[in-house]
Structures are given as structure tokens and as C-alpha cells.
Amino acid sequence: MKILVTGGLGFIGSHTVVELQNEGFEVVVIDNLSNSSEDVLKGIEAITGKKPLFEKLDLREKSAVQDFFKKHADVNGVIHFAASKAVGESVGNPLLYYENNINALVYILQELEKKQEANFIFSSSCTVYGQAETMPINEDSAVQPAMSPYGNTKQIGEEIITDVAKVSGINAILLRYFNPIGAHPSVEIGELPIGVPQNLVPFITQTGIGLRKELMVYGNDYPTPDGTCIRDYIHVVDLAKAHVVALQRLLNKKNQDKVETFNLGTGVGSSVLEVINAFEKVSGQKLAYQIVDRREGDVTLAYADTTKANEVLGWKTQSTLEQAMESAWKWEQKIRS
Ligand code: WQD
């Protein structure tokens, strides 16, 4: 079985390639290297002993996408990660996000709809829920108006996939991630943020290693037990495994609808201060931080109701926040050594 993983040299993509290879799938990766490096291929090979096929290509070039699917007509499934994903950047540069995240998706779907049958896994995000009314958040929670062009591209992407699946042989699963963190326990692959990290955990580990002076905690006046925002931090390896389970669901025709949606989280909410405490515990060192103003666009609370993923998809997370933080810290130490 040959699986295409777009964005397969990225953070979640690379961890998913490893899990696919562990399950015996042949993997072909497309990546334009705009937010990753070909060295990641070596990391994947170091873990699985197999180097995936790799094609450097920009999915915004329609002809390149068409050529790829002519060459790899035997692809049995597609897991689509390739997208720009920085919330803040998307506000300042919306067209980059609409072109990269929407056009690329359309070009891939145009190739898949030519097939009798196609299996498609889409990388979506809990961002689509905005500040959900009730906690924990389940898949029936209302999709709220996006707070950023990035979030909007995920909502639009889900709608496009749903519309196309109705009139084609495409079967799709939309995976709404909560907050992916950590790194592969082998420390051969992990998160490689470019520039100043926007996300909490890489900023914490870079502060811990001395790359950043201190962490700015964006507000401690939220209506939460310790005043800081609460999120559902999921180990990236657990998240990667969910993609393999979802793909196998489609390949084995176990899906109950043409498009299914699953929230992927631990079901446990952790505050910023609790994440800092987890870091201090696993690293044995104090973290320098200060409380500053709230960050525009942050929601107070977001953690998943994992019932559907556990009972229907048949997947659940195995790692704790501390284990995920420990893997992130080990990775930071490795790449700075
Ligand atoms: C988590 C918490 C911040 C940095 C975003 C996207 C989401 C997904 C994951 C792509 C918040 C606080 C953060 C810092 C801080 N990305 N924080 N100081 O915003 O929940 O989700 O990344 O799919 O779609 O929206 O993640 O890690 O940026 O923030 O205090 O330097 O940490 O305020 O409460 P977020 P995050």
C-alpha cells in the first residue's frame, strides 16, 4: 500500500511517516521545504531503517500536482499536512494562507476525484471551534467564525472536502488536532520551529536551553483556576498514530460516512503554569518567565471530548503531559548539542 504524505517532512508529518512505515506502508513524501529540511529524511530512516520516497514540489503549482499523480497513480491514500500554520502570520499575510492552504488542497482533490475511489485524511484543528460554549469540546460543538485567516483556511478546507466527497469517490476523515507537542523518543525527529517560536512548548524548551531569555506568559487574569489559559497538549507520536488508525479505517472501508470528523486530544486540560511546572519537573531546572498582557485571539479554554475518537476510531492517547514535555526537552538538548 502506497501512501502520499504531503508536508511529510514537517513536525506532525514526519512523525506520521514513521508510524506509517512501522505499519508496513510504502510512503511517498511531498514537501516544498519552506518550513522543513531534507535532513528530516535521515531522521526518519534512522528510526525505521527505511527512507521514504521524497519529491520536492510546491503544491501551489497545479501542473506539478498533476504530474505527480500521473507518476504515482498507485497511491492508495493521501494524508494532507502541507499548509502554512502560523496564526499570527496569517493575520498579516492572508493571501499567502489562502493560496497555500486552499489552492493546494483543491489541486490534490481534483486529482483524487478522477479516481474510482480515494482515501483522504485532512489535517484540521480545534481552532475551528473558537471559544467553544461547553467543555470538553466534542465534534458536534459549533464551528465558530474563525479568529484568523489560518483558522478560516481549516474551516474552508473542511467544507471543500465535504462538498467534493458528496459527488466523488473520495472518502475523507477530518482530524481536528488540539495542541501537538513533544518529539519522537528516539530524538531523531522533533519540532524545528523557524525563528522565534509562536507556540508555548518550543518557547519553553528554548528558554530552558538558554536560547531565549525568558518566557512571556500571555495573561494570568483569565477565568481559570490559576488565571492562565487551558489547552489540551497531545504528544505528537500519539497524534501520528491516530492518522494511521484513521487511514486504515478508510482502507478497510469501516467508515460510516463519506466524511467523518474526530477531535484528537488527551481529554485533559492543562494551564500554561501547569505546563511550566511539568517542564521544571522533567528538566530539574526553574524556568524564567514573566506574566505579560493577554495575546490577541487567545481563547480561555480548549480541551477535547475524546469519546468519539476512543469509541468509534478506536484510538486513545498513551502519553502524559510530563512524558510529552520530557521528549520535547530531550529533543531541544539534542539539536543544540
Ligand atoms: C498555548 C497557550 C498562549 C506562547 C495554536 C494554533 C492551533 C495550533 C496550535 C496549528 C496559550 C500561551 C504561548 C508564549 C504563552 N496550531 N503562550 N507564551 O494558540 O493554543 O494554538 O497552536 O494547528 O491551531 O491556534 O497554541 O502554543 O501558541 O499557545 O503564554 O510564548 O500558551 O497564550 O494560552 P494555541 P500556543
Tab-separated table of C-alpha atoms and ligand atoms in Angstrom:
chain	number	residue	atom	x	y	z
A	1	MET	CA	0.000	0.000	0.000
A	2	LYS	CA	1.481	3.334	-1.083
A	3	ILE	CA	0.543	6.438	0.890
A	4	LEU	CA	1.205	10.049	-0.054
A	5	VAL	CA	2.052	12.305	2.894
A	6	THR	CA	2.110	15.970	1.924
A	7	GLY	CA	4.151	18.110	4.315
A	8	GLY	CA	5.747	14.830	5.342
A	9	LEU	CA	8.997	16.490	6.474
A	10	GLY	CA	7.172	18.786	8.878
A	11	PHE	CA	6.586	18.302	12.591
A	12	ILE	CA	3.447	16.136	12.606
A	13	GLY	CA	4.028	14.859	9.074
A	14	SER	CA	7.437	13.336	9.829
A	15	HIS	CA	6.150	11.572	12.937
A	16	THR	CA	3.248	10.192	10.875
A	17	VAL	CA	5.616	8.909	8.165
A	18	VAL	CA	7.462	6.956	10.878
A	19	GLU	CA	4.248	5.362	12.143
A	20	LEU	CA	3.105	4.531	8.594
A	21	GLN	CA	6.409	2.823	7.860
A	22	ASN	CA	6.206	0.968	11.179
A	23	GLU	CA	2.857	-0.398	9.946
A	24	GLY	CA	4.440	-1.568	6.677
A	25	PHE	CA	3.111	1.131	4.363
A	26	GLU	CA	5.229	2.401	1.460
A	27	VAL	CA	5.388	6.193	1.847
A	28	VAL	CA	5.992	8.934	-0.682
A	29	VAL	CA	6.529	12.406	0.788
A	30	ILE	CA	5.864	15.727	-0.897
A	31	ASP	CA	7.343	18.783	0.770
A	32	ASN	CA	8.411	22.195	-0.557
A	33	LEU	CA	10.918	22.575	2.308
A	34	SER	CA	9.520	26.026	3.131
A	35	ASN	CA	9.239	25.042	6.797
A	36	SER	CA	11.347	21.877	6.984
A	37	SER	CA	14.612	20.319	5.829
A	38	GLU	CA	15.615	17.270	3.788
A	39	ASP	CA	17.696	16.190	6.809
A	40	VAL	CA	14.416	15.025	8.344
A	41	LEU	CA	14.524	12.126	5.846
A	42	LYS	CA	17.695	10.901	7.590
A	43	GLY	CA	15.959	11.115	10.958
A	44	ILE	CA	13.040	9.038	9.672
A	45	GLU	CA	15.432	6.461	8.194
A	46	ALA	CA	17.393	6.335	11.468
A	47	ILE	CA	14.196	5.310	13.254
A	48	THR	CA	12.583	2.915	10.751
A	49	GLY	CA	15.535	1.804	8.618
A	50	LYS	CA	13.600	2.923	5.531
A	51	LYS	CA	13.987	6.202	3.685
A	52	PRO	CA	10.605	7.267	2.261
A	53	LEU	CA	10.352	8.317	-1.387
A	54	PHE	CA	10.620	12.096	-1.496
A	55	GLU	CA	9.580	14.663	-4.106
A	56	LYS	CA	10.351	18.336	-3.524
A	57	LEU	CA	7.378	20.083	-5.004
A	58	ASP	CA	5.174	23.087	-4.359
A	59	LEU	CA	1.519	22.079	-4.256
A	60	ARG	CA	0.545	25.574	-5.412
A	61	GLU	CA	1.784	24.573	-8.892
A	62	LYS	CA	-1.182	22.781	-10.439
A	63	SER	CA	0.852	21.172	-13.230
A	64	ALA	CA	3.344	19.804	-10.717
A	65	VAL	CA	0.499	18.215	-8.760
A	66	GLN	CA	-0.940	16.713	-11.956
A	67	ASP	CA	2.459	15.316	-12.960
A	68	PHE	CA	2.951	13.820	-9.510
A	69	PHE	CA	-0.340	11.897	-9.639
A	70	LYS	CA	0.424	10.653	-13.154
A	71	LYS	CA	3.756	9.328	-11.915
A	72	HIS	CA	2.326	7.893	-8.691
A	73	ALA	CA	-1.026	6.610	-9.977
A	74	ASP	CA	-0.765	3.722	-7.490
A	75	VAL	CA	-1.201	5.926	-4.406
A	76	ASN	CA	-3.867	4.265	-2.190
A	77	GLY	CA	-4.329	7.090	0.286
A	78	VAL	CA	-3.336	10.688	0.982
A	79	ILE	CA	-2.604	12.349	4.310
A	80	HIS	CA	-2.521	16.076	3.715
A	81	PHE	CA	-0.446	18.097	6.194
A	82	ALA	CA	1.167	20.623	3.832
A	83	ALA	CA	-0.067	24.075	4.864
A	84	SER	CA	1.088	27.298	6.440
A	85	LYS	CA	0.166	27.212	10.122
A	86	ALA	CA	1.242	30.334	11.994
A	87	VAL	CA	-1.867	32.048	13.325
A	88	GLY	CA	-0.218	35.443	13.767
A	89	GLU	CA	1.487	35.379	10.353
A	90	SER	CA	-1.847	34.581	8.689
A	91	VAL	CA	-3.374	37.828	10.002
A	92	GLY	CA	-0.638	39.899	8.342
A	93	ASN	CA	-0.446	37.824	5.145
A	94	PRO	CA	-3.866	36.293	4.462
A	95	LEU	CA	-3.333	35.680	0.734
A	96	LEU	CA	-0.257	33.537	1.421
A	97	TYR	CA	-2.530	31.389	3.586
A	98	TYR	CA	-5.461	31.253	1.165
A	99	GLU	CA	-3.179	30.377	-1.739
A	100	ASN	CA	-1.085	27.822	0.108
A	101	ASN	CA	-3.771	26.209	2.211
A	102	ILE	CA	-6.713	26.299	-0.210
A	103	ASN	CA	-5.316	26.156	-3.764
A	104	ALA	CA	-3.047	23.233	-2.897
A	105	LEU	CA	-5.979	21.350	-1.369
A	106	VAL	CA	-8.115	21.953	-4.461
A	107	TYR	CA	-5.388	20.707	-6.833
A	108	ILE	CA	-4.962	17.499	-4.842
A	109	LEU	CA	-8.717	16.889	-4.678
A	110	GLN	CA	-9.002	17.468	-8.428
A	111	GLU	CA	-6.593	14.568	-8.947
A	112	LEU	CA	-8.334	12.342	-6.400
A	113	GLU	CA	-11.813	12.898	-7.836
A	114	LYS	CA	-10.561	11.379	-11.111
A	115	LYS	CA	-10.111	8.077	-9.281
A	116	GLN	CA	-12.856	5.483	-8.810
A	117	GLU	CA	-12.150	5.637	-5.096
A	118	ALA	CA	-9.766	7.723	-2.969
A	119	ASN	CA	-8.929	7.896	0.740
A	120	PHE	CA	-8.096	11.305	2.164
A	121	ILE	CA	-7.045	12.338	5.665
A	122	PHE	CA	-7.124	16.075	6.354
A	123	SER	CA	-5.080	17.887	8.975
A	124	SER	CA	-7.546	20.184	10.686
A	125	SER	CA	-7.512	21.979	14.021
A	126	CYS	CA	-9.538	22.650	17.172
A	127	THR	CA	-9.164	26.265	16.088
A	128	VAL	CA	-12.381	25.771	14.119
A	129	TYR	CA	-14.312	25.760	17.412
A	130	GLY	CA	-13.054	29.182	18.531
A	131	GLN	CA	-14.065	29.590	22.179
A	132	ALA	CA	-16.481	26.657	22.437
A	133	GLU	CA	-19.522	27.143	24.678
A	134	THR	CA	-19.102	23.909	26.624
A	135	MET	CA	-16.108	21.855	27.784
A	136	PRO	CA	-14.858	19.321	26.901
A	137	ILE	CA	-15.293	20.038	23.185
A	138	ASN	CA	-16.957	17.320	21.097
A	139	GLU	CA	-17.271	17.048	17.322
A	140	ASP	CA	-20.827	18.444	17.396
A	141	SER	CA	-19.639	21.652	19.049
A	142	ALA	CA	-20.411	24.614	16.811
A	143	VAL	CA	-17.793	25.691	14.294
A	144	GLN	CA	-17.455	29.388	15.101
A	145	PRO	CA	-16.368	32.257	12.837
A	146	ALA	CA	-12.601	31.885	12.501
A	147	MET	CA	-10.409	34.169	14.597
A	148	SER	CA	-7.655	34.192	11.945
A	149	PRO	CA	-7.160	33.508	8.233
A	150	TYR	CA	-5.247	30.381	9.279
A	151	GLY	CA	-8.271	29.084	11.168
A	152	ASN	CA	-10.509	30.102	8.279
A	153	THR	CA	-8.472	28.023	5.828
A	154	LYS	CA	-9.083	24.969	8.014
A	155	GLN	CA	-12.839	25.651	8.084
A	156	ILE	CA	-12.980	26.283	4.341
A	157	GLY	CA	-10.851	23.186	3.732
A	158	GLU	CA	-13.302	21.026	5.664
A	159	GLU	CA	-16.216	22.468	3.681
A	160	ILE	CA	-14.495	21.898	0.330
A	161	ILE	CA	-13.714	18.285	1.233
A	162	THR	CA	-17.302	17.690	2.380
A	163	ASP	CA	-18.744	19.117	-0.848
A	164	VAL	CA	-16.391	17.124	-3.094
A	165	ALA	CA	-16.859	13.850	-1.203
A	166	LYS	CA	-20.618	14.039	-1.850
A	167	VAL	CA	-20.121	13.850	-5.624
A	168	SER	CA	-16.984	11.749	-5.988
A	169	GLY	CA	-15.332	8.511	-4.877
A	170	ILE	CA	-13.413	10.402	-2.208
A	171	ASN	CA	-13.794	9.141	1.379
A	172	ALA	CA	-12.374	11.550	3.942
A	173	ILE	CA	-11.583	11.848	7.621
A	174	LEU	CA	-11.071	15.292	9.150
A	175	LEU	CA	-8.755	15.220	12.149
A	176	ARG	CA	-9.088	18.245	14.444
A	177	TYR	CA	-5.874	18.457	16.474
A	178	PHE	CA	-5.675	20.108	19.827
A	179	ASN	CA	-2.138	21.181	20.808
A	180	PRO	CA	0.572	18.877	19.415
A	181	ILE	CA	3.812	18.881	21.467
A	182	GLY	CA	6.877	16.742	22.091
A	183	ALA	CA	9.187	14.696	19.883
A	184	HIS	CA	9.919	11.108	18.924
A	185	PRO	CA	11.520	9.236	21.885
A	186	SER	CA	14.490	8.354	19.650
A	187	VAL	CA	15.278	12.116	19.462
A	188	GLU	CA	15.863	11.589	15.725
A	189	ILE	CA	12.945	13.848	14.747
A	190	GLY	CA	11.035	16.619	16.509
A	191	GLU	CA	9.745	20.158	16.157
A	192	LEU	CA	12.027	22.562	14.260
A	193	PRO	CA	10.403	25.984	14.621
A	194	ILE	CA	11.951	28.601	12.357
A	195	GLY	CA	12.731	31.912	14.097
A	196	VAL	CA	11.058	32.881	17.350
A	197	PRO	CA	8.595	30.101	18.297
A	198	GLN	CA	4.947	31.199	18.410
A	199	ASN	CA	3.855	28.105	20.341
A	200	LEU	CA	4.271	27.629	24.076
A	201	VAL	CA	6.281	24.415	24.355
A	202	PRO	CA	9.111	25.174	21.905
A	203	PHE	CA	9.431	28.610	23.527
A	204	ILE	CA	9.704	26.933	26.941
A	205	THR	CA	12.395	24.476	25.818
A	206	GLN	CA	14.351	27.210	24.018
A	207	THR	CA	14.206	29.287	27.207
A	208	GLY	CA	15.322	26.252	29.208
A	209	ILE	CA	18.326	25.713	26.932
A	210	GLY	CA	19.270	29.415	27.120
A	211	LEU	CA	18.287	30.432	23.576
A	212	ARG	CA	15.557	32.777	24.911
A	213	LYS	CA	15.942	34.984	27.983
A	214	GLU	CA	12.539	34.232	29.471
A	215	LEU	CA	9.052	33.047	28.589
A	216	MET	CA	6.315	35.664	28.370
A	217	VAL	CA	3.130	34.213	29.839
A	218	TYR	CA	0.302	35.883	27.946
A	219	GLY	CA	-2.025	36.784	30.802
A	220	ASN	CA	-2.930	35.319	34.175
A	221	ASP	CA	-6.268	37.074	34.563
A	222	TYR	CA	-8.383	34.510	32.733
A	223	PRO	CA	-11.364	32.850	34.492
A	224	THR	CA	-9.378	29.643	35.185
A	225	PRO	CA	-8.080	28.133	38.456
A	226	ASP	CA	-4.623	29.745	38.145
A	227	GLY	CA	-5.623	32.539	35.771
A	228	THR	CA	-3.732	31.209	32.727
A	229	CYS	CA	-5.267	29.684	29.585
A	230	ILE	CA	-6.050	25.984	29.413
A	231	ARG	CA	-5.277	23.770	26.413
A	232	ASP	CA	-5.147	20.049	25.565
A	233	TYR	CA	-1.487	19.184	24.901
A	234	ILE	CA	-1.168	15.948	22.949
A	235	HIS	CA	2.079	14.030	22.328
A	236	VAL	CA	2.926	14.203	18.632
A	237	VAL	CA	3.559	10.416	18.487
A	238	ASP	CA	0.059	9.730	19.817
A	239	LEU	CA	-1.262	12.154	17.214
A	240	ALA	CA	0.738	10.460	14.444
A	241	LYS	CA	-0.665	7.064	15.398
A	242	ALA	CA	-4.195	8.426	15.111
A	243	HIS	CA	-3.509	9.207	11.437
A	244	VAL	CA	-2.555	5.593	10.733
A	245	VAL	CA	-5.679	4.326	12.508
A	246	ALA	CA	-7.852	6.781	10.534
A	247	LEU	CA	-6.241	5.763	7.228
A	248	GLN	CA	-6.725	2.070	7.985
A	249	ARG	CA	-10.380	2.817	8.778
A	250	LEU	CA	-10.834	4.130	5.240
A	251	LEU	CA	-8.707	1.448	3.560
A	252	ASN	CA	-10.724	-1.241	5.352
A	253	LYS	CA	-13.994	0.561	4.466
A	254	LYS	CA	-15.000	0.838	8.115
A	255	ASN	CA	-16.065	4.481	7.746
A	256	GLN	CA	-19.763	5.105	8.416
A	257	ASP	CA	-19.975	8.255	6.293
A	258	LYS	CA	-18.213	9.721	3.282
A	259	VAL	CA	-16.708	12.337	5.627
A	260	GLU	CA	-16.061	11.703	9.313
A	261	THR	CA	-14.652	14.123	11.889
A	262	PHE	CA	-12.604	13.313	15.002
A	263	ASN	CA	-11.166	15.506	17.749
A	264	LEU	CA	-7.654	14.400	18.649
A	265	GLY	CA	-6.635	15.323	22.178
A	266	THR	CA	-5.915	13.779	25.553
A	267	GLY	CA	-9.200	14.965	27.084
A	268	VAL	CA	-7.162	16.672	29.809
A	269	GLY	CA	-6.836	20.449	30.025
A	270	SER	CA	-3.561	21.926	31.273
A	271	SER	CA	-2.881	25.572	32.103
A	272	VAL	CA	0.212	27.459	30.979
A	273	LEU	CA	1.535	27.380	34.545
A	274	GLU	CA	0.955	23.626	34.723
A	275	VAL	CA	2.957	23.189	31.511
A	276	ILE	CA	5.753	25.280	33.025
A	277	ASN	CA	5.630	23.099	36.158
A	278	ALA	CA	5.827	19.968	34.004
A	279	PHE	CA	8.914	21.368	32.298
A	280	GLU	CA	10.572	22.239	35.627
A	281	LYS	CA	9.840	18.738	36.905
A	282	VAL	CA	11.277	16.859	33.909
A	283	SER	CA	14.249	19.208	33.409
A	284	GLY	CA	15.089	19.686	37.079
A	285	GLN	CA	15.545	23.407	36.449
A	286	LYS	CA	13.495	26.531	37.114
A	287	LEU	CA	12.080	28.310	34.075
A	288	ALA	CA	12.485	32.086	33.776
A	289	TYR	CA	9.153	33.673	32.893
A	290	GLN	CA	7.088	36.750	33.462
A	291	ILE	CA	3.390	37.449	33.223
A	292	VAL	CA	2.557	39.950	30.483
A	293	ASP	CA	-0.645	41.089	28.764
A	294	ARG	CA	-3.026	38.679	27.106
A	295	ARG	CA	-2.320	37.680	23.455
A	296	GLU	CA	-4.940	38.847	20.936
A	297	GLY	CA	-7.100	35.976	19.724
A	298	ASP	CA	-6.366	33.500	22.510
A	299	VAL	CA	-9.326	31.504	23.793
A	300	THR	CA	-9.545	30.793	27.542
A	301	LEU	CA	-10.293	27.091	27.390
A	302	ALA	CA	-9.924	24.319	24.812
A	303	TYR	CA	-9.716	20.624	25.605
A	304	ALA	CA	-11.186	17.641	23.812
A	305	ASP	CA	-14.025	15.249	24.475
A	306	THR	CA	-12.205	12.109	23.306
A	307	THR	CA	-15.242	9.784	23.387
A	308	LYS	CA	-15.713	9.571	19.612
A	309	ALA	CA	-12.019	9.042	18.866
A	310	ASN	CA	-11.791	6.410	21.620
A	311	GLU	CA	-15.003	4.516	20.822
A	312	VAL	CA	-15.523	4.976	17.079
A	313	LEU	CA	-11.994	5.468	15.756
A	314	GLY	CA	-10.596	3.073	18.354
A	315	TRP	CA	-7.664	5.272	19.335
A	316	LYS	CA	-6.576	6.942	22.562
A	317	THR	CA	-3.520	8.816	23.759
A	318	GLN	CA	-0.884	6.928	25.737
A	319	SER	CA	1.434	9.729	26.887
A	320	THR	CA	1.084	12.154	29.771
A	321	LEU	CA	1.906	15.866	29.667
A	322	GLU	CA	5.135	15.194	31.551
A	323	GLN	CA	6.208	12.454	29.122
A	324	ALA	CA	5.492	14.748	26.182
A	325	MET	CA	7.388	17.602	27.836
A	326	GLU	CA	10.312	15.295	28.612
A	327	SER	CA	10.528	14.287	24.941
A	328	ALA	CA	10.414	17.958	23.884
A	329	TRP	CA	13.197	18.812	26.322
A	330	LYS	CA	15.408	15.883	25.213
A	331	TRP	CA	14.925	16.957	21.596
A	332	GLU	CA	15.863	20.577	22.373
A	333	GLN	CA	19.014	19.397	24.140
A	334	LYS	CA	19.891	17.132	21.204
A	335	ILE	CA	19.522	19.784	18.486
A	336	ARG	CA	21.504	22.338	20.486
A	337	SER	CA	24.304	19.935	21.417
B	1	WQD	C1	-0.865	27.869	24.009
B	1	WQD	C2	-1.041	28.720	25.259
B	1	WQD	C3	-0.911	31.095	24.894
B	1	WQD	C4	3.292	31.166	23.733
B	1	WQD	C5	-2.094	27.349	18.166
B	1	WQD	C6	-2.989	27.344	16.961
B	1	WQD	C7	-3.522	25.964	16.748
B	1	WQD	C8	-2.365	25.014	16.643
B	1	WQD	C9	-1.534	25.060	17.921
B	1	WQD	C10	-1.713	24.743	14.350
B	1	WQD	C11	-1.916	29.952	25.018
B	1	WQD	C12	0.234	30.602	25.779
B	1	WQD	C13	2.041	30.732	24.126
B	1	WQD	C14	4.050	32.005	24.591
B	1	WQD	C15	2.276	31.918	26.206
B	1	WQD	N1	-1.547	25.334	15.543
B	1	WQD	N2	1.557	31.105	25.336
B	1	WQD	N3	3.511	32.356	25.810
B	1	WQD	O1	-2.607	29.268	20.460
B	1	WQD	O2	-3.464	27.192	21.696
B	1	WQD	O3	-2.859	27.022	19.292
B	1	WQD	O4	-1.055	26.412	18.033
B	1	WQD	O5	-2.500	23.887	14.063
B	1	WQD	O6	-4.252	25.959	15.549
B	1	WQD	O7	-4.086	28.207	17.211
B	1	WQD	O8	-1.074	27.288	20.969
B	1	WQD	O9	1.191	27.134	21.914
B	1	WQD	O10	0.516	29.285	20.731
B	1	WQD	O11	-0.446	28.754	22.968
B	1	WQD	O12	1.804	32.263	27.314
B	1	WQD	O13	5.198	32.447	24.297
B	1	WQD	O14	0.239	29.208	25.674
B	1	WQD	O15	-1.423	32.320	25.372
B	1	WQD	O16	-2.678	30.185	26.183
B	1	WQD	P1	-2.571	27.787	20.669
B	1	WQD	P2	0.131	28.131	21.599
